[in-house]
Structures are given as C-alpha cells and as structure tokens.
Amino acid sequence: MCGIVGYIGSRDATPIILSGLKRLEYRGYDSAGIAVLVNDRIEIRREAGKLSNLENLVNDAPMHGVTGIGHTRWATHGEPSARNAHPHLGMTGEVVVVHNGIVENFLELRQELSSEGAIFNSDTDTEVIAHLIERYLAAGTRLVQASRHAFTHLKGAHAIVVLSSREPDQIIAARIGNAGGVVVGLGRDEMFIASDLPAILEHTRHVVFLESSQIAVVTRQGLEVTTLDGKAVDYEIHNVSWDPVAAEKGEYRHFMEKEIHEQVRSLTDTIDGRVDFENGNGIRLPELNLTPELAKRIRKIFITACGTAAHAGMIGKILIEHIARLTVEVDIASEFRYRDPIIDRDTVVLAISQSGETADTLAAMEEARQKGAVLWSNVNAIGSQAMRLADGYISMQCGPEIGVASTKAYTAPLVDIYMLAILLGSLRGALDKSQRQRLIADLRRVPDLVGRCLNREAQVKKVARALANTQHCIYLGRGINMPTAYEGALKLKEISYIHAEGYPAGEMKHGPIALIDKEMPVIAIAPQDPWYEKMLSQIEQAKARGGIVIAVATEGDERISAIADHVLWVPETPWLLSPVTTVIPLQMLAYHIAALRGLDVDQPRNLAKSVTVE
Ligand code: F6R
C-alpha cells in the first residue's frame, strides 16, 4: 500500500526521493507525488498512474532542493488522480503532508475545519492533517508542537510525515497506531525517512524504527524522538544486514520468478544454525523466548494471519497438533477480534506475516495482548511492528520479498513452524529422541527437494500454455495439502485474474462437483501421503464428468499418470513436509500463466504488498 520517502541533507532531494519511491513500487499504488523545499518555498508535483508519469512531470518541470518528501498512494478516500495524490498542502502553502492510514473521523474534522474557513482541494482524508497543523501554527506554535496537537485529533492508525517552509531545517515523522512503519535512516550529514527499509538501504544501513505513538524531529545532523505527549525516547539504532542487491531482479523477468527460485536458498537459511543435525538433538529458536516452563504451561495456540500467511498457518496447525500434540486453532486475522476468542495466560497467539505490518494481523495481536495471551510472531520484515510487539518471534530468513504474490514467505513459515512443533514436542515430552531425530533428518532434505521441483520448470511451462486461456479452475487437496489447494488457487487468481477456487477434495460431492465439465480444469494435489487413495478416487470422479485433470503427484506414480491429463511431478517428500514441495509447481504454474497472458505479475491490479488498512 502507500509508500513514504523523505530526505534532508545537502544533496538534490528529488532523485533520491524518486528512486526511493521506485523501490517501494512493489507495495502497490495508483498515483504518486513529491514535495521539495525550493528556496524555502514548497513545490509539489503529483500525477496519477505509474511513477514514470511523475518522473516525466518532474523532468518537464524540474525542482531542486535539499529537503523533500514523496509518496505513492493506494486510494482509499477519493479516486486515484493527481489532485488526490499526496503530498497535500494546507491553505497557506506552508505545510505539506504525506500519510499512510485512514483518518477515521475525517468527515467530522473536515466539517469543523471548513466552518473555520478551510478550503479543501482534494477528496482525501489526509488533507485535514495539513489544515489541522496550520491551525496550531497560526497560533504561533512550533512545528513539532503543532503537529503533536494535530495528531491528537486523528482517529485511526497513521504514519505521517510533515514538511513546513516555516521551519525548513527539519522534517517531522510520526507513527500513530499500526498503519505501517516509519523508519529513519541515519547518514552522514543527511537523513532519510521511509515507510519501508528497501527505500533507503542503498544510502544507509543504520536505522531507527519509530514505535507506535512516537514522533521524530529529523534534521540534517540528528534525530530526536519523543512520545506523542512529549516525553523523550531513548531510541535504538539497528544495523541492517539486508543486501540491497537482493531487492534487484537480476537475470529474471519478474521479482516473483526470482523469488520462486530463491526458495532453495531461503529454506537453507531458514534451517541453518537452528538445527542440530549431528546429534539430532534439537532445534534452536532463541528469539522465541520459549522456556521449558512456558512450553509445559501452554494449553492452546491460536495462529492468526491473512491470505497466504493464513494458508501457511492452516498447515502449521496440522504440524503442531501432530508433532507436539497441542491444540491449535487458525483464525483469519480480520475476524479474530470480532469473535471474542477465549484466551488466557496459558494461550499462545502466533501471528504469521511477511510484512509484519498487516493492519488486521496487528489488530489481532493487540486483541491477544489485551486478553493476556503470550504473543509470538513469525515475520519476514526485520524490525516490523509484528516482530516488535511480540514476546518472542521466529524471523523468516527470506530477505526482501518484492513480488506482490507471496512465494518464499509462504514456504519459510511452513519450515519455521515444523521446527517450532519439534521444539514444543520435545519440551512437552510429546516426542521421544528417535522421533525427533527422524523429523530433523527429514528437514535436512528440504532445500534439495525444493531444488528438484524447480528443475521441472519446463514441464510446468507446458501445462501453463495449455491453461493460459482458461476462465476458471478448481484446486483440490486433502489433509495437510488441503491448504495447498487454497494457496495454489490464490496464487493463480491474484496474478492471472483467472477465477480459481481451492476446495477440500472431500467437499466436492457436497456441491462443487456440479461445476465440473470439460471447461473446468481440476488441479488435484495428490502426492503419496496418507490421503493419496482418497485423492485418486477424486480424480476418477472428475474424469468421469469430463473434467481436465492436472495432478501434482509423486515422481514415478504410474496410477496417476494413467488417468490425469497432465502431471506436475514432485519428488517423494515426507508427508509432514510435502506442502513445501507441492506448492512449488503451483507457484510456477500461476507465474507462467500470468506471464503468458502478458500481465503485470509483480504488481497485479488492485493489490498491495503490505495491507496497512483494515
Ligand atoms: C498473497 C499475499 C497476501 C498476503 C497477505 C498477508 O500472495 O501475498 O495474501 O499473504 O496480505 O500479508 P503479510 O504476510 O504481509 O501479513
């Protein structure tokens, strides 16, 4: 969703901000804008559509200054257009604001400000913030104080950055609630502000993450952080090790393609250093802060997440219940806080999130915190809110994921939770040494098995060509691969815009089987796992109704190759880990179908990488 970049220093701010915004394109946006202080006057350029439109505008009417802010907008209030794009000015032209989040009470504020004489130039909720700050500046207040006063009027969660020609030597940045992050990058005689790390990593690795309800005054030489009510904050400087090159496409056509292929490495990194292969003795997840006492005390785990991360959670439930013999419930995060879940201090709530900034997931975590649960997270983005809110976390070892469709951040949590299940099972006495050693030995094979799936890309491309013009698809899975059906269908629909449904195979006969005919390809996930025979009979039933069947099956399975129209082969994989391999051909299939259809694979329409509004 919306992206923010700010710069204050001695270099030309415009190219720095534009290149930062470019690195945030993956978040999804529909318009963009930039404001720069030119000779102590604010100049603004804004444009609808892609960043290249804004770049053309800036090339036609250049502006040079050493302080500025920029924004990519994902419309919530008001259509995507130049006038609704951020930054937004107040009436005097002295205050300009960019903002992520939704001002929930903006209609009341707009009425109130209009009655005081404010004239609005956009349909956005953001514009009220600029007018509010001006209201307090007019009373002679300093910018930071005026911003503070203004922010106290806003309902909802926000990341806000403010620039004013009245105090041109500073930028104000604030984080209120959980509307995505604000990170300040510390340079030498220059400072950077962004909603996400990739925007600033080419300039600095020393960063400070603002916590909720903190406000920063950023000058060329320094950073001062206070709480919203003015108390000084001792902030921590993090040194980020992410390689900015990891966020480049390299030899690949799309980030998604690159990220699918990175899974051998990401899964190797996921396992590395956390598993004692030599003695099969155990799993190390130190950041989780899981003591033997806590492991024994836990009575129930809730896994909460959205979208792809929720599918990973559904598999996580099966892993923890089977390996650690502990009850797990999975909740879609956007529903969790509305159903009054029964939680106490012996309950763990585990949030899974690639971005660590998904508003619904953070709200579910807050609900869990209020109810007294132990909070864990499994997060990819370093320093994100979901990582910092938790009592303990497992960090996904994926590096930046840029493609909007999540791939490597789906397989990483499967392995993370497998390791967590072993750790819990061991600490709770549910696993004996030989069981643990066998589970750990299986884990060691994962990167190689995934590599073997990737080597079969040519075969997947052939199937992609056969399906490229289809209108609908149904994905069927059972047992531990039932969520794989959901995930395969989600991947296809989000990037190819083909209507795809994931279904538990056993539910077919309760309705969806009516859909099957020769126009409806059926993608059946049927590796040799405990549900294999059942899946086979499902495939027979689809074939009997004229359906075209594409099976995901274990190499060498002749029964499947005799009945399916196409087979996507995966190597024989221990069943608890089979979702890690069965999803790989489905990711590649979705990717190649979308690429064949000539679609914007990395930034599909209407989608955002990080969903920071409810
Ligand atoms: C689908 C996809 C989304 C995300 C969901 C949660 O490919 O990427 O469904 O999984 O928006 O995002 P995170 O994991 O950042 O909380």
mmCIF file of C-alpha atoms and ligand atoms in Angstrom, residues 306-309 352-356 358 361 404-406 490-491 494 609 611, ligand 1:
data_model
loop_
_atom_site.group_PDB
_atom_site.id
_atom_site.type_symbol
_atom_site.label_atom_id
_atom_site.label_comp_id
_atom_site.label_asym_id
_atom_site.label_seq_id
_atom_site.Cartn_x
_atom_site.Cartn_y
_atom_site.Cartn_z
ATOM 1 C CA CYS A 306 -4.160 -13.112 6.416
ATOM 2 C CA GLY A 307 -4.105 -14.500 2.878
ATOM 3 C CA THR A 308 -1.120 -16.648 2.009
ATOM 4 C CA ALA A 309 0.213 -16.386 5.552
ATOM 5 C CA ILE A 352 2.357 -15.023 10.758
ATOM 6 C CA SER A 353 3.178 -12.121 8.478
ATOM 7 C CA GLN A 354 5.664 -11.463 5.709
ATOM 8 C CA SER A 355 5.489 -7.681 6.081
ATOM 9 C CA GLY A 356 4.865 -7.615 9.805
ATOM 10 C CA THR A 358 -0.627 -6.017 8.037
ATOM 11 C CA THR A 361 -2.806 -9.084 11.875
ATOM 12 C CA VAL A 404 3.070 -8.864 -4.507
ATOM 13 C CA ALA A 405 2.229 -12.577 -4.707
ATOM 14 C CA SER A 406 3.961 -14.192 -1.764
ATOM 15 C CA LEU A 490 -4.949 -17.757 -4.561
ATOM 16 C CA LYS A 491 -1.673 -17.546 -6.488
ATOM 17 C CA GLU A 494 -4.272 -12.799 -7.879
ATOM 18 C CA LYS A 609 2.150 -5.862 -0.852
ATOM 19 C CA VAL A 611 -2.081 -4.112 3.589
HETATM 20 C C1 F6R B 1 -0.930 -13.351 -1.476
HETATM 21 C C2 F6R B 1 -0.414 -12.412 -0.499
HETATM 22 C C3 F6R B 1 -1.340 -11.932 0.562
HETATM 23 C C4 F6R B 1 -0.578 -11.800 1.895
HETATM 24 C C5 F6R B 1 -1.476 -11.151 2.951
HETATM 25 C C6 F6R B 1 -0.770 -11.080 4.288
HETATM 26 O O1 F6R B 1 0.084 -13.761 -2.350
HETATM 27 O O2 F6R B 1 0.717 -12.025 -0.552
HETATM 28 O O3 F6R B 1 -2.449 -12.753 0.692
HETATM 29 O O4 F6R B 1 -0.176 -13.070 2.280
HETATM 30 O O5 F6R B 1 -1.831 -9.867 2.541
HETATM 31 O O6 F6R B 1 0.390 -10.320 4.208
HETATM 32 P P1 F6R B 1 1.521 -10.398 5.323
HETATM 33 O O7 F6R B 1 2.114 -11.765 5.248
HETATM 34 O O8 F6R B 1 2.499 -9.326 4.954
HETATM 35 O O9 F6R B 1 0.849 -10.155 6.632
#
